[in-house]
XYZ file of C-alpha atoms in Angstrom:
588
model
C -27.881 13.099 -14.113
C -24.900 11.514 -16.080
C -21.740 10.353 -14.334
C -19.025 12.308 -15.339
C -15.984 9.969 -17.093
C -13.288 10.993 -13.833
C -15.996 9.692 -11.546
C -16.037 6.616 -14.423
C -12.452 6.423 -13.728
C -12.654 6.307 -9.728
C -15.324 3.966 -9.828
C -13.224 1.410 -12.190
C -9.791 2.136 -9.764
C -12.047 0.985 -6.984
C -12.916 -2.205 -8.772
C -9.195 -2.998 -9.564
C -9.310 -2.209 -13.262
C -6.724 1.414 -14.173
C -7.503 2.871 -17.253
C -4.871 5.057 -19.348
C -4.932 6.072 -23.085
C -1.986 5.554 -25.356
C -0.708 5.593 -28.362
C -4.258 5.861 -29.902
C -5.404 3.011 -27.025
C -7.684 2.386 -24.348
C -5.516 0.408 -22.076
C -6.735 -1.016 -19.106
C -4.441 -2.463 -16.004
C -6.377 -4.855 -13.521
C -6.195 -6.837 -10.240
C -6.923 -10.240 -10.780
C -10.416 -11.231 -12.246
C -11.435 -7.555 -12.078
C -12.277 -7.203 -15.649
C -16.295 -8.643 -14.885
C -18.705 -8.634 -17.378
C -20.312 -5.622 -15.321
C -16.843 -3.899 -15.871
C -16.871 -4.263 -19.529
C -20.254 -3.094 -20.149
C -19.602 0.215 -17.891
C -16.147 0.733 -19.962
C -18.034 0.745 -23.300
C -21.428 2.991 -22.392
C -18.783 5.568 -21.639
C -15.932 4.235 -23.950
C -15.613 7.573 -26.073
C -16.241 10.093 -22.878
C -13.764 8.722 -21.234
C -10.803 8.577 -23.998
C -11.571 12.210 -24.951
C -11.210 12.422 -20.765
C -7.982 10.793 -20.685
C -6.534 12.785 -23.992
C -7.229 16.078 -22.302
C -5.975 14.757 -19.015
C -2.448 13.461 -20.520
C -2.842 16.603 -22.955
C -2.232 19.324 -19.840
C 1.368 17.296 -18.763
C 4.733 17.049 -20.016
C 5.945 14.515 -22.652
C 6.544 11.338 -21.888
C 8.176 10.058 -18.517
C 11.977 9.021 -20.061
C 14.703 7.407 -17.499
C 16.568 10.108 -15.690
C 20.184 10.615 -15.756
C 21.794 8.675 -13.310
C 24.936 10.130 -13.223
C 23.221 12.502 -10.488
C 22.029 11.792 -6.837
C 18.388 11.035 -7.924
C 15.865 12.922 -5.862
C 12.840 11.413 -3.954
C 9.881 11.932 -4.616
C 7.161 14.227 -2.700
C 5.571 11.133 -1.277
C 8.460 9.437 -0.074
C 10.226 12.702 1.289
C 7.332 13.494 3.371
C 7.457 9.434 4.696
C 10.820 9.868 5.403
C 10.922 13.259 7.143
C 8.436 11.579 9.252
C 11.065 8.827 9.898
C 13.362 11.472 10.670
C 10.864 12.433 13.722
C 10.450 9.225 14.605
C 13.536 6.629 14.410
C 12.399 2.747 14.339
C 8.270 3.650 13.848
C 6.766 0.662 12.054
C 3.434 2.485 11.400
C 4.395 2.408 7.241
C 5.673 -1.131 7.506
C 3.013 -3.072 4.768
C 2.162 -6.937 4.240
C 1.579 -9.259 2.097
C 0.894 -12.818 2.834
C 0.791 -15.130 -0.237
C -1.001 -18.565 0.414
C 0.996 -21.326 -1.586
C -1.123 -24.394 -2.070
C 0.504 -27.369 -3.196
C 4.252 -28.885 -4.268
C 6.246 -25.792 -4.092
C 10.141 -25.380 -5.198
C 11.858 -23.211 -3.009
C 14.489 -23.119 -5.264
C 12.596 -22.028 -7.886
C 10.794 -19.391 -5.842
C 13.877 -17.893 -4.846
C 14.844 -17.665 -8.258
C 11.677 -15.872 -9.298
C 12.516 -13.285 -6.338
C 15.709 -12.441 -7.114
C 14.143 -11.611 -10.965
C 11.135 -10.128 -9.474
C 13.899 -7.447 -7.465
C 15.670 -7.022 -10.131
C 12.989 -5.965 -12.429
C 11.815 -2.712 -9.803
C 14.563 -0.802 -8.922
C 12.834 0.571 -6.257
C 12.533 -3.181 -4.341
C 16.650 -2.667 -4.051
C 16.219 1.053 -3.152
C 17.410 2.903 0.048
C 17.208 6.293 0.734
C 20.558 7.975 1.927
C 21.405 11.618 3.303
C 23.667 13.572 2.384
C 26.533 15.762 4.403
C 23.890 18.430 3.940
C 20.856 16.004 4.922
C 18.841 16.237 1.937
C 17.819 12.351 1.017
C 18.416 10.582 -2.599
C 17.429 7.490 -3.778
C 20.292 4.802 -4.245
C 19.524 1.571 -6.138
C 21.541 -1.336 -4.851
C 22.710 -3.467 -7.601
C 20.787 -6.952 -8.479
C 21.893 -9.710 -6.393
C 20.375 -13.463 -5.645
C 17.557 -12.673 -2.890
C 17.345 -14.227 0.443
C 15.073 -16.456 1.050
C 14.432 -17.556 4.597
C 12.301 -20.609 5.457
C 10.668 -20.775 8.682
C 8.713 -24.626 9.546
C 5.632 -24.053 11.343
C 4.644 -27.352 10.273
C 5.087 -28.912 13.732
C 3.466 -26.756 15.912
C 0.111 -27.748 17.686
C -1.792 -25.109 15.635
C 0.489 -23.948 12.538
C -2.329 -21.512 11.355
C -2.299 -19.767 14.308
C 1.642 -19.792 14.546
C 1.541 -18.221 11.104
C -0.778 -15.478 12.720
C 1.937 -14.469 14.987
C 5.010 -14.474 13.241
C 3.005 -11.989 10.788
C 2.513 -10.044 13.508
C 5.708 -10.000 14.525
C 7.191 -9.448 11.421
C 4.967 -6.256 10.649
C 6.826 -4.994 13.894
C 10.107 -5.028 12.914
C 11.202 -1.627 11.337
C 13.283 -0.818 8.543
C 16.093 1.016 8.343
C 15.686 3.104 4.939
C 19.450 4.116 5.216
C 20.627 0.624 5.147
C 18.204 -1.277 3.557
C 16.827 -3.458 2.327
C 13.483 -1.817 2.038
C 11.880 -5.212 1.050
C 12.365 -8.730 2.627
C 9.960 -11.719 2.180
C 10.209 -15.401 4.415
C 8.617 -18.644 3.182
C 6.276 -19.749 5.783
C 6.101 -24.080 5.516
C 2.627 -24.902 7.154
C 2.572 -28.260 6.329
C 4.325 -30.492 3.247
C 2.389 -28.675 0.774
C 0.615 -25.803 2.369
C 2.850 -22.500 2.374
C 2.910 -18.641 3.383
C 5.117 -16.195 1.379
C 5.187 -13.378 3.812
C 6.087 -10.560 1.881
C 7.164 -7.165 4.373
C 7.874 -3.834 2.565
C 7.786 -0.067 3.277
C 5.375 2.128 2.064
C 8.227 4.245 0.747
C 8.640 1.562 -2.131
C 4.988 0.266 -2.431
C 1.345 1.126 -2.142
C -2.110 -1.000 -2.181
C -2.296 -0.956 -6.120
C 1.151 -2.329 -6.307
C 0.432 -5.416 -4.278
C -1.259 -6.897 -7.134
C 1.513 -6.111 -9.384
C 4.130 -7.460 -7.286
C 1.740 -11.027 -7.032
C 0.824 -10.929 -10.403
C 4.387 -10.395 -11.778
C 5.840 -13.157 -9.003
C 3.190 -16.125 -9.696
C 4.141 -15.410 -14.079
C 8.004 -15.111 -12.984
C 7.662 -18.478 -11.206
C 6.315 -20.259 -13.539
C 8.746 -19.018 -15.547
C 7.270 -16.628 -18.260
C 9.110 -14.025 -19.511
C 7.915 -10.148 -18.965
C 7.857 -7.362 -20.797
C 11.044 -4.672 -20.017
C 9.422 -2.001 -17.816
C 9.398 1.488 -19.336
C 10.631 3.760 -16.745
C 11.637 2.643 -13.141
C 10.549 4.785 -9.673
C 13.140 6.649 -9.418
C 12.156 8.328 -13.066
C 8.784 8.808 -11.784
C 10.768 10.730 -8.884
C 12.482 12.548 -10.792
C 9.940 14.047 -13.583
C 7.472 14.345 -10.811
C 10.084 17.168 -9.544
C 10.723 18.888 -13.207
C 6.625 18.753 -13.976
C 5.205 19.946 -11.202
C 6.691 23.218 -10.969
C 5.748 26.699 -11.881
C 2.404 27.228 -13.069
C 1.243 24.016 -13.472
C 1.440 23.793 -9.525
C 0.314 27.165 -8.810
C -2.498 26.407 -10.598
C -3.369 23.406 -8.752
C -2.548 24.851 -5.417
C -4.854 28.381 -5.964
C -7.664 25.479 -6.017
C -6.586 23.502 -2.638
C -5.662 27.277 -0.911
C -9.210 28.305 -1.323
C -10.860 25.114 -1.050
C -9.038 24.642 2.215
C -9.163 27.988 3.177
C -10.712 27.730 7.050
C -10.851 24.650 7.382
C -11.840 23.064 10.966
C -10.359 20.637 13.118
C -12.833 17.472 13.306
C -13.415 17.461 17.146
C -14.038 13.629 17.593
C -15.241 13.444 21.150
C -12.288 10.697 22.686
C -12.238 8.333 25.622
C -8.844 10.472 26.891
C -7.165 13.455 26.358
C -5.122 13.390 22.855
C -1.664 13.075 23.756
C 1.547 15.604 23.181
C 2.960 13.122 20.488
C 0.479 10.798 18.203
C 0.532 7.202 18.986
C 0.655 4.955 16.641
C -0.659 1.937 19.168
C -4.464 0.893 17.674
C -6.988 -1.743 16.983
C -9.408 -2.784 13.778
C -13.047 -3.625 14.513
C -14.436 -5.155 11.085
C -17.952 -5.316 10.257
C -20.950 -6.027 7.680
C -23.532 -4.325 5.714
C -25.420 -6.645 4.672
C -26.912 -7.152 0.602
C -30.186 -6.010 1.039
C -28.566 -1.965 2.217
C -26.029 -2.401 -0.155
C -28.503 -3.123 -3.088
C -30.602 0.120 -1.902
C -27.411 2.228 -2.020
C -26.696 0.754 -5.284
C -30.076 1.859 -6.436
C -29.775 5.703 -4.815
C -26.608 5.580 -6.650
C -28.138 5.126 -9.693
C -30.936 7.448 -9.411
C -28.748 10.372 -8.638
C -25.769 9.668 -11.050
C -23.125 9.237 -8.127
C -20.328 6.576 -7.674
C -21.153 3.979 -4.528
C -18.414 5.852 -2.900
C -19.881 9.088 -2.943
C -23.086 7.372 -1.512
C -21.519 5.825 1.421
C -18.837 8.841 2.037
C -22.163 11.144 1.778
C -23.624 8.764 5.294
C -19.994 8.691 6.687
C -19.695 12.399 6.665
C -23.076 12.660 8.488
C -21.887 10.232 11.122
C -18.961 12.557 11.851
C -21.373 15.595 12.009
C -23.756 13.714 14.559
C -20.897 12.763 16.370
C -18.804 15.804 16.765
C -21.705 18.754 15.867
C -20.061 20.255 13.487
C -21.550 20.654 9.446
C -18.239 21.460 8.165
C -16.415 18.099 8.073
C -12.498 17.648 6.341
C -11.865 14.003 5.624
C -9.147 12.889 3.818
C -9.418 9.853 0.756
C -6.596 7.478 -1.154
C -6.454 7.774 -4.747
C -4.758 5.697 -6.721
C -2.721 8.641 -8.648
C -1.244 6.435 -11.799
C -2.233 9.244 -14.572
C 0.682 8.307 -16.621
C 0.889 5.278 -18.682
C 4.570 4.974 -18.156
C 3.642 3.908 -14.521
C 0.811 1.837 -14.892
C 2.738 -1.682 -14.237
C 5.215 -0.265 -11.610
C 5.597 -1.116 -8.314
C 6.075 2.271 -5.842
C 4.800 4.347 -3.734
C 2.608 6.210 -6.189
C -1.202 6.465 -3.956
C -2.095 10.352 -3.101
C -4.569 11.451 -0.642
C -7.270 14.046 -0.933
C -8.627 16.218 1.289
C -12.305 16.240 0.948
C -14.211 19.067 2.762
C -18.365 18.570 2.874
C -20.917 20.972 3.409
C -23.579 19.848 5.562
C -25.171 23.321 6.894
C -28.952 24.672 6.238
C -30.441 20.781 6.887
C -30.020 19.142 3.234
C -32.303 16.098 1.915
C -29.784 13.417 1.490
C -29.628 13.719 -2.160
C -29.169 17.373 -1.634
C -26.118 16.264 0.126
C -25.030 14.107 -2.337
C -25.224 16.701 -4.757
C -22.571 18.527 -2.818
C -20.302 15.446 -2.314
C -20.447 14.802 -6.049
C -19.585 18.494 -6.862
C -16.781 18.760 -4.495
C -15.529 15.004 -5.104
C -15.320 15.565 -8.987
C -13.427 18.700 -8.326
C -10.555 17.330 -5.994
C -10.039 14.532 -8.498
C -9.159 17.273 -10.929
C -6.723 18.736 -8.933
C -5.481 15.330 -7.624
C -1.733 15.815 -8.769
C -0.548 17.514 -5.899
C 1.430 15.252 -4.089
C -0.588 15.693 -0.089
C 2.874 15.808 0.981
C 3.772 18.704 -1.246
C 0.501 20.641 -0.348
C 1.151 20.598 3.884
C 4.350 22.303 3.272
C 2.985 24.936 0.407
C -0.424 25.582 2.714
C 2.229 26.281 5.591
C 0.068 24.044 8.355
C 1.742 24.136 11.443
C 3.335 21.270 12.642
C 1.290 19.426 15.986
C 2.699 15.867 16.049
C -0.599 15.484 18.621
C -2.480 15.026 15.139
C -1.626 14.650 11.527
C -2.183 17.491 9.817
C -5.309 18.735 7.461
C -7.532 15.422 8.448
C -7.590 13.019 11.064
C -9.656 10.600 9.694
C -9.493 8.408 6.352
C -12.065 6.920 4.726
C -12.184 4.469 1.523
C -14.524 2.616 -0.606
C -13.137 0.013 -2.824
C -15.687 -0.932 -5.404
C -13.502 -4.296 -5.981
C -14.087 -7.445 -3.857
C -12.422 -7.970 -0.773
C -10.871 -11.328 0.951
C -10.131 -12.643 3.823
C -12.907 -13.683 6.797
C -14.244 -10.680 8.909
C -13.258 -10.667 12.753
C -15.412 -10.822 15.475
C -13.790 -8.221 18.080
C -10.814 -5.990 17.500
C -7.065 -6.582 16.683
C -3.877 -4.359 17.850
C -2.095 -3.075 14.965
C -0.280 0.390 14.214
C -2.583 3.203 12.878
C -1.804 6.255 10.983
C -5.108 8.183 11.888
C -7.237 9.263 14.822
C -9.385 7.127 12.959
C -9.509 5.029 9.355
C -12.996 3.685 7.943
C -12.287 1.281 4.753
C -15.270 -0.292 2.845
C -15.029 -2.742 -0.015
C -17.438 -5.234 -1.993
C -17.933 -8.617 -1.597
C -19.874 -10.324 -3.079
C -23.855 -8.914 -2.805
C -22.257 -6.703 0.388
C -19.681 -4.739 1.848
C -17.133 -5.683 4.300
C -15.676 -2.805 6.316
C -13.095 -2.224 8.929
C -12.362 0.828 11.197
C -9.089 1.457 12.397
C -8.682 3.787 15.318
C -6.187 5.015 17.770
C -6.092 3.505 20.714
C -4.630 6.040 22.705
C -7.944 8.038 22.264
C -10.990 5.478 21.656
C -11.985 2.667 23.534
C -13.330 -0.513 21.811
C -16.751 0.290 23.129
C -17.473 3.469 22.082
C -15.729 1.952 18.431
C -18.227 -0.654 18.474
C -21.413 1.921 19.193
C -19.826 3.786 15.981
C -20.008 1.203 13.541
C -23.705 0.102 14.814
C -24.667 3.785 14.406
C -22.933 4.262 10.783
C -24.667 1.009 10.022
C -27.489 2.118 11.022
C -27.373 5.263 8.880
C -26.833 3.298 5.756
C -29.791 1.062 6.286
C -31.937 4.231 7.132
C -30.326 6.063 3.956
C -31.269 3.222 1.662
C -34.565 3.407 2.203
C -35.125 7.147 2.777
C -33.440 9.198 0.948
C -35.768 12.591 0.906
C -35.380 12.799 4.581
C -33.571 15.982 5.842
C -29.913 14.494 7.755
C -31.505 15.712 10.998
C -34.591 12.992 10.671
C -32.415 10.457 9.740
C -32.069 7.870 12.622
C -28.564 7.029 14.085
C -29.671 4.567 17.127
C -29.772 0.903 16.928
C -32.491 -1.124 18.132
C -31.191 -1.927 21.259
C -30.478 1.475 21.993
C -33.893 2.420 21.242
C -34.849 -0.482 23.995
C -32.363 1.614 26.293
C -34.180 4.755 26.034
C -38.020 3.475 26.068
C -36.759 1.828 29.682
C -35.026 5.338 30.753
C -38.647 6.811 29.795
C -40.376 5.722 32.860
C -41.317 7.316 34.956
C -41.618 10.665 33.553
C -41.038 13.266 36.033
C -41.755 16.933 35.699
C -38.998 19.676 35.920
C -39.919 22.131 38.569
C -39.996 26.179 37.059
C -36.240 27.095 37.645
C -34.577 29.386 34.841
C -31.037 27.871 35.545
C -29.366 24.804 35.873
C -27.623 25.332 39.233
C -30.805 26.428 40.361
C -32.476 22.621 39.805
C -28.939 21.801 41.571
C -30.283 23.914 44.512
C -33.309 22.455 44.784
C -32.234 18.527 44.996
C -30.030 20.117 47.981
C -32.936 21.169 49.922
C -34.561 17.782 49.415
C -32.158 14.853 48.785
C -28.803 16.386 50.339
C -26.943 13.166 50.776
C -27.462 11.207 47.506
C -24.812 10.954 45.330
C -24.589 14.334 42.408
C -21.449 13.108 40.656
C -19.464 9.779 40.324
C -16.324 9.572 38.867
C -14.227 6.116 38.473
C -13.637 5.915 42.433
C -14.747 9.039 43.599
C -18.138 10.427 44.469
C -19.580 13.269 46.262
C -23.379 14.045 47.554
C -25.232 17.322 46.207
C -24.354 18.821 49.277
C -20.761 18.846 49.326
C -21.042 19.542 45.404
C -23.206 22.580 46.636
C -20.432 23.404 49.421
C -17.446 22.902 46.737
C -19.092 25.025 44.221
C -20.166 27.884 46.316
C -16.514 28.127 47.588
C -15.667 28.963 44.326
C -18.580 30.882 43.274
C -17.421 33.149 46.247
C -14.009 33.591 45.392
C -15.084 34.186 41.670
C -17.161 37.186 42.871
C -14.136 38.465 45.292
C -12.214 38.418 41.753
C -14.854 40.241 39.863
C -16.315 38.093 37.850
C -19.688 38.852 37.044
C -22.647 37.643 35.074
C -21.713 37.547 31.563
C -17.986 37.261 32.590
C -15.942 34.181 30.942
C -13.829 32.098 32.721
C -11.637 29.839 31.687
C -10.921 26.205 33.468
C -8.491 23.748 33.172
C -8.654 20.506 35.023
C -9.060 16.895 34.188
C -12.323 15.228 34.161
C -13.846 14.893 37.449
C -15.804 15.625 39.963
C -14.036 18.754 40.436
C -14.205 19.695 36.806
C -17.988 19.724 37.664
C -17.576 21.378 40.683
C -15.993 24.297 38.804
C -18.708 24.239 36.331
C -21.620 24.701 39.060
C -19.030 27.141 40.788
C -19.163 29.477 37.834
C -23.042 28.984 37.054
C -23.461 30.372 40.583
């Protein structure tokens, strides 16, 4: 099977490199030493598919973006109104605070650094952008004039353990919240580590940035200070913003939305099984746990890849959505994906807030063969990235979902693959930070493997039961790689030492006496073992007889009520030992 040139295009955002067609081009915008020799050859086998791809994608929009007439209150767009309706709900949250740390090695010029800031904010509007109500409430965009930038410089240099004193002020930092009315939206502080050794800690809000802009913003600082001159930017944001509103109007959007109300239609709730009752309100307080799949897996997912004309992200998304389906029983699983979203070549070298998510809903009923599955994924993957344009923003308020801020709404977990390399070391246990999701899985290449991270909510997981999910989704990629005819319900989840565990639980094997109910097997270890201990919760415990006392009580009173066999009652109690009380209680 041939890949088909959008899954071309995902598969080359992952790896840093952004294609785009113009004026009679192939045009390709890339993340530092992305453009491998691998790269290349994969651009030219499909070189002609994929411009006849990108000619009929840019053929079905609007003209070029042009600059917008500013002379009006310029509008935001979907993606930032959605960010900041959420900011609206939730004054001072720091969960859309991003980072980026920029190691300095050697003699550095603050002066000159400065000076390549302040032309670095004046170049993007939307770096000197706030986003201001009006007496009715609706939000615009106002661009502050260019002014020198501020440049704090904080010396670490003396500190027992600068490193580590870097670590926390980041930390810090990333806590302190914007205020979009005021502004700035973008601040950076020179970090002095020792004489020579710096950290350019860059803070922004996701309402001005996203992950493919962090490599424009570098990029476009390290030419600025050395003092190259750049090319005059197209369009700015606010442009963007404000053909983003004209374009996707009328039938162009009821076209995409007939797709996403149908696709979408029905759609479950993932039910995650959690450490604690979800809370009223989402929390925001989480950890990371980052982890390894090591060459040898990742080379036999390369080579499934390859055999069944899929992307490496389809692959590993394919294993991820069985995880969720062993985990939570369910074969219809909605997960939601970042795209980059830069289909216009006006946009290519901005900096904003440009990244759309999908919602991807899999199929996993009747039993599949793995690469049945991945048939499905590739189907239904290909199909969302036609429809991508919807802002996911936009498409919450035109699906009418109704609002629970217990969960976010149409996915509560994330999951990305970035075919690119990654950086930075991978941590042994896990670290506190904000989270957006019940739960986030990221993935990216390095080197001959993948490092990954999971990023979960605190508020509902505990680091243990995080740290039995990533040995059982690595566990499912090793088995994948070197199985792939195997029906999903063959394919093995536990790890080794689980599989230790259970042979030890295995003996002695007793027989079940002939009872036809589970409160009758209850019955019987009351007539012989009365005293021992049924149920033990935290601090409390309580024998079979008194769970056979409690439960008859209620059994009793159920019966005075009217209930009957076949009757359904509902309970509502924490878990306990009386929540299993009331369970026996109704089985009687």
């Amino acid at each position: 099977m041939t890949i088909a040139a959008s899954e071309v295009l995902q598969e080359l955002d992952g790896r840093g490199v952004h294609l785009y067609f113009d004026d009679g081009q192939l045009l390709a915008l890339t993340a530092k030493n992305a453009m491998t020799g691998e790269v290349r050859q994969l651009i030219e086998r499909h070189r002609e598919e994929l411009i006849a791809h990108l000619r009929d994608r840019d053929g079905r929009r609007q003209a070029r973006i042009a600059p917008a007439d500013r002379a009006h209150p310029l509008p935001l767009s979907f993606a930032q109104q959605r960010l900041w309706f959420l900011a609206q709900l939730e004054p001072g949250s720091v969960e859309y605070n991003m980072q980026t740390p920029i190691p300095l090695e050697g003699a550095l010029s603050v002066e000159a650094l400065t000076v390549a800031l302040s032309r670095l904010v004046a170049r993007h509007e939307v770096l000197r952008t706030r986003l201001v109500a009006d007496v009715e409430g609706v939000p615009h965009q106002v661009i502050d004039p260019p002014s020198p930038f501020d440049l704090p410089v904080v010396d670490l240099a003396g500190r027992p353990d600068p490193a580590a004193a870097a670590e926390a002020w980041l930390a810090a930092d990333l806590a302190v919240p914007f205020d979009l009315a005021a502004g700035p939206l973008f601040r950076a502080t020179l970090l002095r580590l020792a004489p020579e050794r710096h950290l350019l800690a860059i803070a922004k809000h996701h309402l001005v940035s996203d992950q493919w802009s962090s490599p424009i913003l570098q990029r476009e600082l390290e030419a600025l200070h050395r003092g190259d001159r750049l090319p005059a930017l197209p369009v700015q944001y606010a442009d963007f913003a404000a053909w983003q509103r004209q374009w996707l109007t009328g039938e162009v959007l009821e076209a995409q939305l007939d797709y996403w109300r149908a696709r979408l239609d029905g759609a479950p709730v993932l039910a995650l099984p959690t450490d604690r009752p979800r809370p009223p309100v989402r929390s925001s307080a989480g950890a990371v746990l980052d982890f390894v799949v090591p060459a040898d897996v990742v080379e036999g997912l390369r080579a499934l890849s390859r055999a069944a004309g899929v992307s490496m992200f389809m692959t590993v998304f394919a294993a991820f959505n069985v995880l969720l389906s062993r985990y939570t029983g369910q074969d219809d699983i909605v997960v939601g994906s970042p795209i980059a979203n830069r289909n216009r070549a006006e946009v290519e070298g901005l900096i904003g807030f440009f990244v759309n998510t999908l919602v991807l809903r899999t199929d996993l009923s009747g039993d599949p063969t793995f690469v049945e599955l991945l048939q499905r994924v590739r189907a239904d993957t290909l199909a969302a990235y036609e429809h991508q344009d919807v802002p996911f923003e936009q498409l919450v308020d035109e699906l009418g979902v109704v609002r629970d801020r217990s969960r976010t709404p149409l996915f509560q977990v994330l999951f990305n693959y970035a075919a690119g390399g990654a950086e930075g070391p991978v941590g042994d246990g896990p670290v506190s930070m904000p989270v957006k999701f019940d739960l986030s899985v990221a993935l990216a290449e390095a080197g001959a493997g993948v490092v990954g991270s999971v990023q979960y909510s605190t508020a509902l997981f505990d680091a243990a039961r995080m740290s039995g999910f990533v040995g059982h989704f690595q566990r499912l990629l090793s088995a994948v790689a070197g199985a792939t005819d195997v029906r999903l319900s063959r394919l093995p989840l536990l790890t080794p030492g689980e599989l230790v565990d259970l042979s030890r639980w295995g003996a002695p094997v007793v027989e079940l006496p002939p009872v036809e109910t589970i409160h009758e097997l209850i019955g019987g270890w009351v007539v012989t073992c009365p005293d021992a201990v049924a149920v033990r919760c935290g601090d409390e415990s309580v024998t079979y007889g008194e769970l056979w006392r409690r439960s008859g009580e209620l059994a009793g009173w159920l019966v005075g009520a009217g209930v009957g066999a076949g009757g359904v009652v509902g309970l509502c109690l924490r878990r306990g030992v009386d929540m299993v009380a009331a369970i026996v209680g109704v089985w009687r």
